[in-house]
Short mmCIF file of C-alpha atoms in Angstrom, two decimals:
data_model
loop_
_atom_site.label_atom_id
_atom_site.label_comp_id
_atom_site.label_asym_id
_atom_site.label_seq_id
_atom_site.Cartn_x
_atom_site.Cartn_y
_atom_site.Cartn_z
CA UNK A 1 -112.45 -156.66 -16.93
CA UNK A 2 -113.35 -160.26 -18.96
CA UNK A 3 -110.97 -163.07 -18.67
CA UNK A 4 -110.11 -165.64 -21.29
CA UNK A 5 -111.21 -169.33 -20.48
CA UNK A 6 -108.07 -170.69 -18.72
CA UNK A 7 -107.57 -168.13 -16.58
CA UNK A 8 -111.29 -168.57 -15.24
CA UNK A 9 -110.81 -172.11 -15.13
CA UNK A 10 -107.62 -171.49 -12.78
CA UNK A 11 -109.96 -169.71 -10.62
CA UNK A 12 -112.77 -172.14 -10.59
CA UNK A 13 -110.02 -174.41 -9.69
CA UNK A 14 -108.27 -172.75 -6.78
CA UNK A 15 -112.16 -172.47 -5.31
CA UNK A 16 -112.57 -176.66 -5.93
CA UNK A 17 -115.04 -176.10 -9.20
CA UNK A 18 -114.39 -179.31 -11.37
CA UNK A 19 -112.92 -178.82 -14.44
CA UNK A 20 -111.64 -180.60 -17.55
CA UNK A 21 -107.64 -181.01 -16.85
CA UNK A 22 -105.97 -178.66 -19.67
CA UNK A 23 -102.90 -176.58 -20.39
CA UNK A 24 -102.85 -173.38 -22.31
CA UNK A 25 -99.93 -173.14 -25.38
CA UNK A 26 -98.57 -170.17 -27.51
CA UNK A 27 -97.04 -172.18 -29.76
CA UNK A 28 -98.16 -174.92 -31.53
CA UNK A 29 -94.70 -176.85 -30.44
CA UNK A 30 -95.93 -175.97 -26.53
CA UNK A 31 -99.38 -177.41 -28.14
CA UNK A 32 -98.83 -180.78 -28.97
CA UNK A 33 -96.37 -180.86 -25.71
CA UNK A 34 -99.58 -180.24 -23.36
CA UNK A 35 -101.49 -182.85 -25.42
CA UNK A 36 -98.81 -185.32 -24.21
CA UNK A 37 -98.91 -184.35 -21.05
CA UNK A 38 -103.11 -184.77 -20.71
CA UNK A 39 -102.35 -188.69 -21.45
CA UNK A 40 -105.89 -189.01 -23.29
CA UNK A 41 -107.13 -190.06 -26.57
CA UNK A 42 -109.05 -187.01 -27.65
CA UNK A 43 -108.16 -183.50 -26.99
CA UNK A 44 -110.36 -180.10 -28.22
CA UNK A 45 -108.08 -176.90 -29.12
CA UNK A 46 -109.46 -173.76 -28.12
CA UNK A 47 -108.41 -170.57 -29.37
CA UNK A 48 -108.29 -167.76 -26.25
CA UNK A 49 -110.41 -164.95 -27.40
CA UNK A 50 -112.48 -162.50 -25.13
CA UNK A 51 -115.87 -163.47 -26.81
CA UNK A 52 -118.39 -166.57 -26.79
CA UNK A 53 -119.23 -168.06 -30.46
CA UNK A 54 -116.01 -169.12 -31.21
CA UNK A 55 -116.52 -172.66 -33.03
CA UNK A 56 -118.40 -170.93 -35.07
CA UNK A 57 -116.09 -168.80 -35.90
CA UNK A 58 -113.24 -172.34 -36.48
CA UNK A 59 -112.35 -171.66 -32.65
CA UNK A 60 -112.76 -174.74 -31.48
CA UNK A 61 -111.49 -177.92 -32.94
CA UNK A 62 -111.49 -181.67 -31.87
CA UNK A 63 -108.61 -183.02 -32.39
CA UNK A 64 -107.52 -187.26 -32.59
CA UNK A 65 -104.07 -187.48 -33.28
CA UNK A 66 -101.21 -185.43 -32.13
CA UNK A 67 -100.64 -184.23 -35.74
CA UNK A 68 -104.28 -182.42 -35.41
CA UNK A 69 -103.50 -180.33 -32.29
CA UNK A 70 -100.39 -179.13 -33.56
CA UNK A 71 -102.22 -178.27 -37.08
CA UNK A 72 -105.49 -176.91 -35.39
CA UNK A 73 -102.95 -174.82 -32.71
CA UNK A 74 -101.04 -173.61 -36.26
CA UNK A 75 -104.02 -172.36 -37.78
CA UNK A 76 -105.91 -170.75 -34.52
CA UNK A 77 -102.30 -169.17 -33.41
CA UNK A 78 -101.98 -165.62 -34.99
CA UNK A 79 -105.76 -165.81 -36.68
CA UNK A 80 -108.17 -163.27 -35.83
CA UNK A 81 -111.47 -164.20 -34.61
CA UNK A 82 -115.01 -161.72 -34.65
CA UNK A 83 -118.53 -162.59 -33.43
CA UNK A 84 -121.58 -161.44 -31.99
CA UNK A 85 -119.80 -160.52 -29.10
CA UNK A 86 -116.84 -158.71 -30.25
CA UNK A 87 -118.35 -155.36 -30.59
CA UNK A 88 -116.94 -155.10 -34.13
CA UNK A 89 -113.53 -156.03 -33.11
CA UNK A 90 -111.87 -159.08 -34.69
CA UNK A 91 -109.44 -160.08 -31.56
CA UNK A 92 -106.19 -161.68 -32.13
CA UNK A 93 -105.88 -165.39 -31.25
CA UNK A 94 -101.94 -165.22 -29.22
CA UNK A 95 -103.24 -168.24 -27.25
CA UNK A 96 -104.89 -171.94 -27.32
CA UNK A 97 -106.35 -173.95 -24.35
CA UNK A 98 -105.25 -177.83 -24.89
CA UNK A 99 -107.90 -179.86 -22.72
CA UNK A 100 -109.02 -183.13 -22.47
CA UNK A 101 -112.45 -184.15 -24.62
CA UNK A 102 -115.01 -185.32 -22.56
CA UNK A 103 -118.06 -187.28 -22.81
CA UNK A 104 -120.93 -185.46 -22.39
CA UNK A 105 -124.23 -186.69 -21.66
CA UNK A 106 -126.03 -183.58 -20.66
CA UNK A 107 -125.12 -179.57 -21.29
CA UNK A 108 -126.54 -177.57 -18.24
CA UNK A 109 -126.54 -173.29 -18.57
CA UNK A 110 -125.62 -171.86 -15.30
CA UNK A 111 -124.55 -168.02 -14.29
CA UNK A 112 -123.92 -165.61 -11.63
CA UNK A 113 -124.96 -162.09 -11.67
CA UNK A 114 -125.44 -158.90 -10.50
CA UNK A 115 -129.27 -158.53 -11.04
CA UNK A 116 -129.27 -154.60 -11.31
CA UNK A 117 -133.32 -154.67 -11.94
CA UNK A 118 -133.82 -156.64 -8.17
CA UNK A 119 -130.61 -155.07 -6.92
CA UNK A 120 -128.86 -158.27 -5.65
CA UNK A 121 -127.21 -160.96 -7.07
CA UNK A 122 -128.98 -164.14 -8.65
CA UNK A 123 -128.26 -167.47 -10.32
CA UNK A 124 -129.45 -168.59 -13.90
CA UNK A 125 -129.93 -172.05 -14.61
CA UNK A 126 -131.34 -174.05 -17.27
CA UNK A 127 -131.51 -177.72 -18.70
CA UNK A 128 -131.02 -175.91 -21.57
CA UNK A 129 -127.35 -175.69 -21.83
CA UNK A 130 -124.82 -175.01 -24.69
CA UNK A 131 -127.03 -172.78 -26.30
CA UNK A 132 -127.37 -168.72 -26.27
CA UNK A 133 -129.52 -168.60 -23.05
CA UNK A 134 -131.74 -165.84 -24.51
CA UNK A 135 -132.83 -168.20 -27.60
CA UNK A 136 -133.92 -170.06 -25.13
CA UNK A 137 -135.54 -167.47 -22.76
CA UNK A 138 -137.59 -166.57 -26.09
CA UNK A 139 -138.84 -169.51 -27.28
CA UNK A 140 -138.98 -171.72 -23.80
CA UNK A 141 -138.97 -169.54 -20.71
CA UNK A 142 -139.95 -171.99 -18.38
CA UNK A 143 -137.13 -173.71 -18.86
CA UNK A 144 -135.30 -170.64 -17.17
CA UNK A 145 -134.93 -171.16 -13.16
CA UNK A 146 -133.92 -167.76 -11.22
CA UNK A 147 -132.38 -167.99 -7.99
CA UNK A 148 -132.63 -164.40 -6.26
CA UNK A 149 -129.93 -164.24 -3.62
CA UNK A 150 -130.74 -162.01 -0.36
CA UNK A 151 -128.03 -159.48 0.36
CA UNK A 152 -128.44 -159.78 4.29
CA UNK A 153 -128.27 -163.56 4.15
CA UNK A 154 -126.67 -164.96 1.10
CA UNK A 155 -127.30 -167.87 -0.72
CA UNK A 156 -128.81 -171.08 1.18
CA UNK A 157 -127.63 -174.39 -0.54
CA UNK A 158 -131.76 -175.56 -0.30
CA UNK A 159 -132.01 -173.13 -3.12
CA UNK A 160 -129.16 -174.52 -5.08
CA UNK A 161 -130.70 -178.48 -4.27
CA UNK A 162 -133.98 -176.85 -5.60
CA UNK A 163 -132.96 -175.71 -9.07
CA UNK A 164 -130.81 -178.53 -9.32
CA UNK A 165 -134.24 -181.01 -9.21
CA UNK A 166 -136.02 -178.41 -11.20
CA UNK A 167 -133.41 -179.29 -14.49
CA UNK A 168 -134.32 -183.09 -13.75
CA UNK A 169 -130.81 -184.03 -12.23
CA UNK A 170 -130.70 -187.06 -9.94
CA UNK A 171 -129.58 -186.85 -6.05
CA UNK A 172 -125.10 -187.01 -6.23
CA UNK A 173 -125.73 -184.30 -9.19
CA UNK A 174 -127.68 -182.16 -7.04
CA UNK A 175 -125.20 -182.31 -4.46
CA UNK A 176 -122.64 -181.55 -7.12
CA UNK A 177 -124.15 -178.64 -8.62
CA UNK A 178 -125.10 -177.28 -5.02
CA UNK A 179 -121.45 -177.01 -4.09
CA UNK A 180 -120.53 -175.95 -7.38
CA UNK A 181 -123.05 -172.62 -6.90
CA UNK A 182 -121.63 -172.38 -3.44
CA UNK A 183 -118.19 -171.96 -4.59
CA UNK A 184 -119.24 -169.62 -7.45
CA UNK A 185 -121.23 -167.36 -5.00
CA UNK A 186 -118.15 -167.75 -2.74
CA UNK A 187 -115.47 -166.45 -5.57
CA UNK A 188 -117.88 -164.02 -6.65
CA UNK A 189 -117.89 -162.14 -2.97
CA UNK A 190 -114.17 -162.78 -2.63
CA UNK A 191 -113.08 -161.35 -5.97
CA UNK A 192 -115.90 -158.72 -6.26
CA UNK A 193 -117.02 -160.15 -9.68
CA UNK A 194 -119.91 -158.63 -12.17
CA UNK A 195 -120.49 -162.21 -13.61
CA UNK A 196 -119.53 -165.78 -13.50
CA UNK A 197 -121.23 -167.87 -16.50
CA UNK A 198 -120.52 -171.95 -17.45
CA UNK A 199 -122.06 -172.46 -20.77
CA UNK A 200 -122.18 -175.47 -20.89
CA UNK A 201 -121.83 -177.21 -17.17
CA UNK A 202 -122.19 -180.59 -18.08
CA UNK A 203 -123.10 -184.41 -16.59
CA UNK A 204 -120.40 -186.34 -18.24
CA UNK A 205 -120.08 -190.37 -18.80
CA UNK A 206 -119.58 -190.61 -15.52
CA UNK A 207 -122.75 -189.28 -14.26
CA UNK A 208 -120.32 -186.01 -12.65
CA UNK A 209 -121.02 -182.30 -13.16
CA UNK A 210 -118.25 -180.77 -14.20
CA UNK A 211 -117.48 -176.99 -15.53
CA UNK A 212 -116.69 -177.37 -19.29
CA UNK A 213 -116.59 -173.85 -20.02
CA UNK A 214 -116.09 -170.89 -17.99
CA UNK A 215 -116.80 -167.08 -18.85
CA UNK A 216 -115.72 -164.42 -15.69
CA UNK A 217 -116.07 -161.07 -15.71
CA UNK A 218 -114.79 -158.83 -12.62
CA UNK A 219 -115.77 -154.93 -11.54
CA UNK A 220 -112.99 -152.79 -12.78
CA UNK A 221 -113.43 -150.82 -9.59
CA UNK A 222 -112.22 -153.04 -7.24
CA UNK A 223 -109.15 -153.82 -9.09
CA UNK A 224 -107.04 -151.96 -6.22
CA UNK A 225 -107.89 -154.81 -3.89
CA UNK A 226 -107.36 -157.59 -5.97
CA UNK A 227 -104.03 -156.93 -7.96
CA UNK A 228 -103.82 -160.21 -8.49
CA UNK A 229 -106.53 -160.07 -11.04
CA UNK A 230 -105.67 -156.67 -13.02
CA UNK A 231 -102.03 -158.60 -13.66
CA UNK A 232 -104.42 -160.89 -16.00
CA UNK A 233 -105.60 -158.18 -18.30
CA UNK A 234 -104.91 -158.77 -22.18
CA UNK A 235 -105.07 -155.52 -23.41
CA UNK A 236 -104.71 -157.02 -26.88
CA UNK A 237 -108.40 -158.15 -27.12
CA UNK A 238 -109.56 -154.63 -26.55
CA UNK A 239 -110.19 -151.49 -28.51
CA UNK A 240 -106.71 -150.00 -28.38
CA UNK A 241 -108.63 -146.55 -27.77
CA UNK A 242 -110.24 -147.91 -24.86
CA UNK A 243 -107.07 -149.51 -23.41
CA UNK A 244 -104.85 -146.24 -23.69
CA UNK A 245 -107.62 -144.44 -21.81
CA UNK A 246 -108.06 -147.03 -19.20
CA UNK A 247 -103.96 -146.92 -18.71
CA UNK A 248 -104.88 -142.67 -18.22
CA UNK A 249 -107.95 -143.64 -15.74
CA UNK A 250 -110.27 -142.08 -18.19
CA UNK A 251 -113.57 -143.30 -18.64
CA UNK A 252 -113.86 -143.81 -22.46
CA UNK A 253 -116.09 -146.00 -24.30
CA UNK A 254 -116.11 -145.90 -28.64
CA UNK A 255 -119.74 -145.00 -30.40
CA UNK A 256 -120.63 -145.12 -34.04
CA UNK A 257 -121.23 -141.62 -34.17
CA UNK A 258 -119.01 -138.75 -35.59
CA UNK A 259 -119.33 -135.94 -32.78
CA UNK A 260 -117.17 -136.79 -30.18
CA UNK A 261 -117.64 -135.74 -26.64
CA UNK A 262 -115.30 -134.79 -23.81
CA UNK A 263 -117.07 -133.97 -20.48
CA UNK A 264 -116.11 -134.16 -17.13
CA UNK A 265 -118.67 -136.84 -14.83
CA UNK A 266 -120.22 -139.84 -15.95
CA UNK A 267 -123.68 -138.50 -15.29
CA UNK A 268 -123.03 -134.76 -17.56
CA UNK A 269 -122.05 -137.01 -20.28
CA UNK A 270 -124.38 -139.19 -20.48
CA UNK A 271 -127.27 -136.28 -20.83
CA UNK A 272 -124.43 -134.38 -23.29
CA UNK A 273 -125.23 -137.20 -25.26
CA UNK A 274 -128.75 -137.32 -24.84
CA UNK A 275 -128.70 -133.88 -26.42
CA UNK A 276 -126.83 -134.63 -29.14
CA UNK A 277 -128.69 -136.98 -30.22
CA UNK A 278 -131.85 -135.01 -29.50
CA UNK A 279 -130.39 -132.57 -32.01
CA UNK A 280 -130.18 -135.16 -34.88
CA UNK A 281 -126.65 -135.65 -34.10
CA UNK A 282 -124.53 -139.10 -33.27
CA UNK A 283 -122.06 -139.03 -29.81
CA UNK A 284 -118.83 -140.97 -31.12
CA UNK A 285 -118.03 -141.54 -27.98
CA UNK A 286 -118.20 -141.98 -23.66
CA UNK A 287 -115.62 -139.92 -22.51
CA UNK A 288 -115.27 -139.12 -18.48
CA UNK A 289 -112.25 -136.80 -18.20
CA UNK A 290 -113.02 -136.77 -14.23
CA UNK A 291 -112.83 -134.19 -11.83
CA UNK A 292 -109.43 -133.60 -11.98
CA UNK A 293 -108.76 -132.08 -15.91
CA UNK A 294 -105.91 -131.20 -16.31
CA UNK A 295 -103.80 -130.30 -19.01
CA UNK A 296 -102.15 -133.39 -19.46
CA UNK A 297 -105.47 -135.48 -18.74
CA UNK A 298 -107.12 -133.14 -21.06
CA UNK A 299 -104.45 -133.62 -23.98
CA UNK A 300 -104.57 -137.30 -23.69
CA UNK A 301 -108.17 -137.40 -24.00
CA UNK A 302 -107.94 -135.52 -27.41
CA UNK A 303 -105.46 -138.04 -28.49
CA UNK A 304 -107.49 -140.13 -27.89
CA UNK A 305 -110.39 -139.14 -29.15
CA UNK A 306 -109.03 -138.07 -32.51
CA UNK A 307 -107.52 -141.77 -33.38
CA UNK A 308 -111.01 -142.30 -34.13
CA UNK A 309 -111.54 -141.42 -38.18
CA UNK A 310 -115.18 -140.64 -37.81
CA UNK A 311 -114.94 -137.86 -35.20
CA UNK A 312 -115.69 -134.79 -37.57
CA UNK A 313 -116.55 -132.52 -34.30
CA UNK A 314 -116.05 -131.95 -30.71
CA UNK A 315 -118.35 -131.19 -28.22
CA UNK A 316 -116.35 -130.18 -24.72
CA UNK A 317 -118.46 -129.71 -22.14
CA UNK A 318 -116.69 -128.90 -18.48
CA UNK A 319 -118.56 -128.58 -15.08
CA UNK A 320 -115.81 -126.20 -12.96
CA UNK A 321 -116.95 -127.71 -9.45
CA UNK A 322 -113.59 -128.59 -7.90
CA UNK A 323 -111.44 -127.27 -10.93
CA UNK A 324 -111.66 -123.59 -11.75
CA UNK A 325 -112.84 -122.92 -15.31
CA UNK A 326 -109.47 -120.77 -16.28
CA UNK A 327 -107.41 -123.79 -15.33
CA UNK A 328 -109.28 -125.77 -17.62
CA UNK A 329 -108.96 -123.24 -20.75
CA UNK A 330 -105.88 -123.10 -20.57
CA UNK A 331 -105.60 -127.10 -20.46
CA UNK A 332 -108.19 -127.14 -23.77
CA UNK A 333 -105.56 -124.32 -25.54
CA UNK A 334 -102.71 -126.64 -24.45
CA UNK A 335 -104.03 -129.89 -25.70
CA UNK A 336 -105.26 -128.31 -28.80
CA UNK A 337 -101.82 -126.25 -29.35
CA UNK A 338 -99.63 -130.08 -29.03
CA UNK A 339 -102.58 -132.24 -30.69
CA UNK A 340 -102.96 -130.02 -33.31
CA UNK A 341 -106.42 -130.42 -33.70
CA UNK A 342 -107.75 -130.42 -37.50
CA UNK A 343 -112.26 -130.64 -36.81
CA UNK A 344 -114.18 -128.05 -35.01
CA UNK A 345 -114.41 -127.82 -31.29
CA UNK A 346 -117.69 -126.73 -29.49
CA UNK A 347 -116.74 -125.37 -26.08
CA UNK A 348 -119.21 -125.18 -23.14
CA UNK A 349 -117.77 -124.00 -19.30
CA UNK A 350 -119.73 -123.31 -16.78
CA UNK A 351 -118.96 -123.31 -12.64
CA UNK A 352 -116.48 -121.89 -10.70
CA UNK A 353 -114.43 -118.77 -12.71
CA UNK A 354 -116.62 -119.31 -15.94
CA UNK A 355 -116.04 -115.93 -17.40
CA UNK A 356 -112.25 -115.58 -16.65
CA UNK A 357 -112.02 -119.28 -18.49
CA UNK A 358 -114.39 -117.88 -21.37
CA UNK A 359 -112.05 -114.83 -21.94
CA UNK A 360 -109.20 -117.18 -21.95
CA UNK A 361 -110.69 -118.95 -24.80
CA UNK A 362 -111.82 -115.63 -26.41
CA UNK A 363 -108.47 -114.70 -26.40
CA UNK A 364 -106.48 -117.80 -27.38
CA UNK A 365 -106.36 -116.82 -31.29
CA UNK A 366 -107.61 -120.52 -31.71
CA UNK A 367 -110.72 -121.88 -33.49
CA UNK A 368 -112.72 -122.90 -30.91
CA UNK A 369 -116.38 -122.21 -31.03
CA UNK A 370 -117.87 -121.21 -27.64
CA UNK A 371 -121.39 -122.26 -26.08
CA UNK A 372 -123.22 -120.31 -23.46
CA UNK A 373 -125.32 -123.65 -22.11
CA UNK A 374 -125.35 -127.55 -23.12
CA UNK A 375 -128.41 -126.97 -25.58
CA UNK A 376 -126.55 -123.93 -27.57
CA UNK A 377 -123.26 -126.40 -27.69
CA UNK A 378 -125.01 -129.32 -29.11
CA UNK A 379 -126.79 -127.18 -31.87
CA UNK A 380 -123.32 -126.06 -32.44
CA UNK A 381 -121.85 -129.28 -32.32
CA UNK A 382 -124.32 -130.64 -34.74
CA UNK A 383 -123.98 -127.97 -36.98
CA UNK A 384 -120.25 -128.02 -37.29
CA UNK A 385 -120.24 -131.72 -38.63
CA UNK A 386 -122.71 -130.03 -41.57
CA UNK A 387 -120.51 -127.84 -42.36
CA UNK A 388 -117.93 -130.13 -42.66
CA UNK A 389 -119.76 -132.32 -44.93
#
């Protein structure tokens, strides 16, 4: 689950992380009213959007008068805002973060995360800050300082004091950015995050490091232990697809493709679309129905599935392990019977009662296509969207 920037930045703050003071407004009346309240000269509106890039995208403004937050707040308010990171989306702007301007004298990259390839977690930091890290991993990698954190024995702060002289900072910013790391590796553990990054962490006039931005992703698995956290997700800034499916606890993620897929276990559909693609098709989706498939699940997930325009197929493909086969025919003839579904559907069972859930589907007077194994349903599958065309 990603976070917008104020929320982060009330984390970092309840775990002593310095930030810029700020207030976040949802109108531009609340705007200029937490400008007031910062007592400053300067203040930078910055539209709340689950994606980096945004003053490129008029996201971020600096503002010198009153009359410029509330007009930057007006225009950002209601706007919709796509980058490089919004997957395609452009996400609706229902918030702005009023903060103080600082000074900055230095921009420092720094990040927490799970390193998958060393299996632990690890700290990147580079002099190199307020920039796309892997610009700078390209062109100057030596400018990149790892910290690799042991899973046994956590992080030491000697490593932290180590990477801090490696970017050049003096003695009170080393000590700065050590505790800083501390407290990030400390949240990270508490909250069971999959990635903390400041981009930029900066030395302002005043020779401090303090956290100018802040990015925080957390695992959606552990949201059952920190409720706290899944009351702060904005299902607005995701694809509405993916957010019904995540209310359903279904595993769904939106492809390019125009065969969609609807298998039960994370693992049989990732090599159901392997195949499909091995067949000169193109998955439109991720879909893990889970274990339990049910009619209901199963009738969601076409919903689902079919608010997508480019589906022009569908490839089912059902393990019967702890569900019986029959039960889950007569959840696909359910589903299909109250979706009313208009494309083809490729059918593949197999497992426990596989030939009493075949003759169910025989039977059903319905228009589904049956497969004997995965590489028979993805010829099928592939075929079907010819057809079509």
């Amino acid at each position: 689950m990603n976070f917008h920037e104020y929320q982060a930045k009330d984390l970092f703050a309840q775990y002593n992380i310095p930030i810029p003071r700020g207030q976040v407004a949802r109108t531009p009346e609340e705007a200029v009213a937490a400008a007031e309240s910062l007592e400053c000269d300067m203040w930078v509106v910055k539209a709340q959007v689950h994606a980096g890039g945004r003053g490129k995208a008029g996201g971020v403004k600096l503002a010198k008068t009153l009359a410029e937050v509330k007009q930057y707040a007006t225009d950002m308010l209601g706007m919709k805002i796509q980058t490089y990171q919004t997957g395609g989306l452009a996400l609706p702007v229902n918030e702005v973060l009023i903060t103080e301007a600082a000074d900055i004298e230095q921009e420092i990259y720094l990040s927490l995360l799970v390193d998958r390839a060393s299996k632990c977690l690890s700290f990147v930091a580079s002099a190199e800050g307020g920039v796309e890290i892997e610009e700078v991993a390209r062109t100057n990698p030596e400018k990149i300082h790892t910290i690799k954190i042991d899973n046994t024995e956590g992080l030491f702060p000697y490593a932290c004091r180590k990477a801090g002289f490696a970017m050049g900072l003096n003695g009170k910013q080393v000590r700065q950015l050590t505790h800083i790391m501390m407290q990030m590796y400390q949240m990270f553990i508490d909250l069971d995050l999959s990635l903390i990054e400041v981009n930029p962490l900066i030395i302002d006039d005043q020779k401090n490091v303090v956290a100018l931005d802040a990015k925080i992703n957390s695992d959606d698995n552990a949201d059952f232990r920190h409720p706290q956290l899944a009351d702060l997700r904005d299902i607005t800034q995701e694809d509405p697809a993916e957010a019904k499916a995540h209310e359903h606890d279904l595993n769904y993620i939106k492809l390019e493709g125009n065969i969609a897929c609807m298998v039960n276990g994370a693992g049989l559909a990732m090599a159901t679309m392997d195949v499909i693609k091995l067949k000169g098709g193109d998955p439109a989706n991720f879909l893990d129905v889970g274990g339990g498939a049910t009619a209901e699940r199963v009738a969601i997930a076409f919903k689902i599935i079919l608010s997508d325009p480019n589906v022009e197929s569908i490839l089912v493909n059902i393990f019967g392990g702890i569900v019986r086969c029959d039960l889950i025919a007569d959840g696909i003839i359910s589903a299909i019977k109250e979706v009313g579904v208009k494309v083809p559907i490729v059918v593949r069972l197999e497992g426990t009662n596989v030939e009493a859930g075949k003759k169910i589907l025989d039977e059903s007077g319905l228009a589904v296509i049956a497969a004997d194994n995965l590489d028979d349903a993805a010829n099928k599958a592939v075929a079907a969207v010819g057809a079509q065309s």
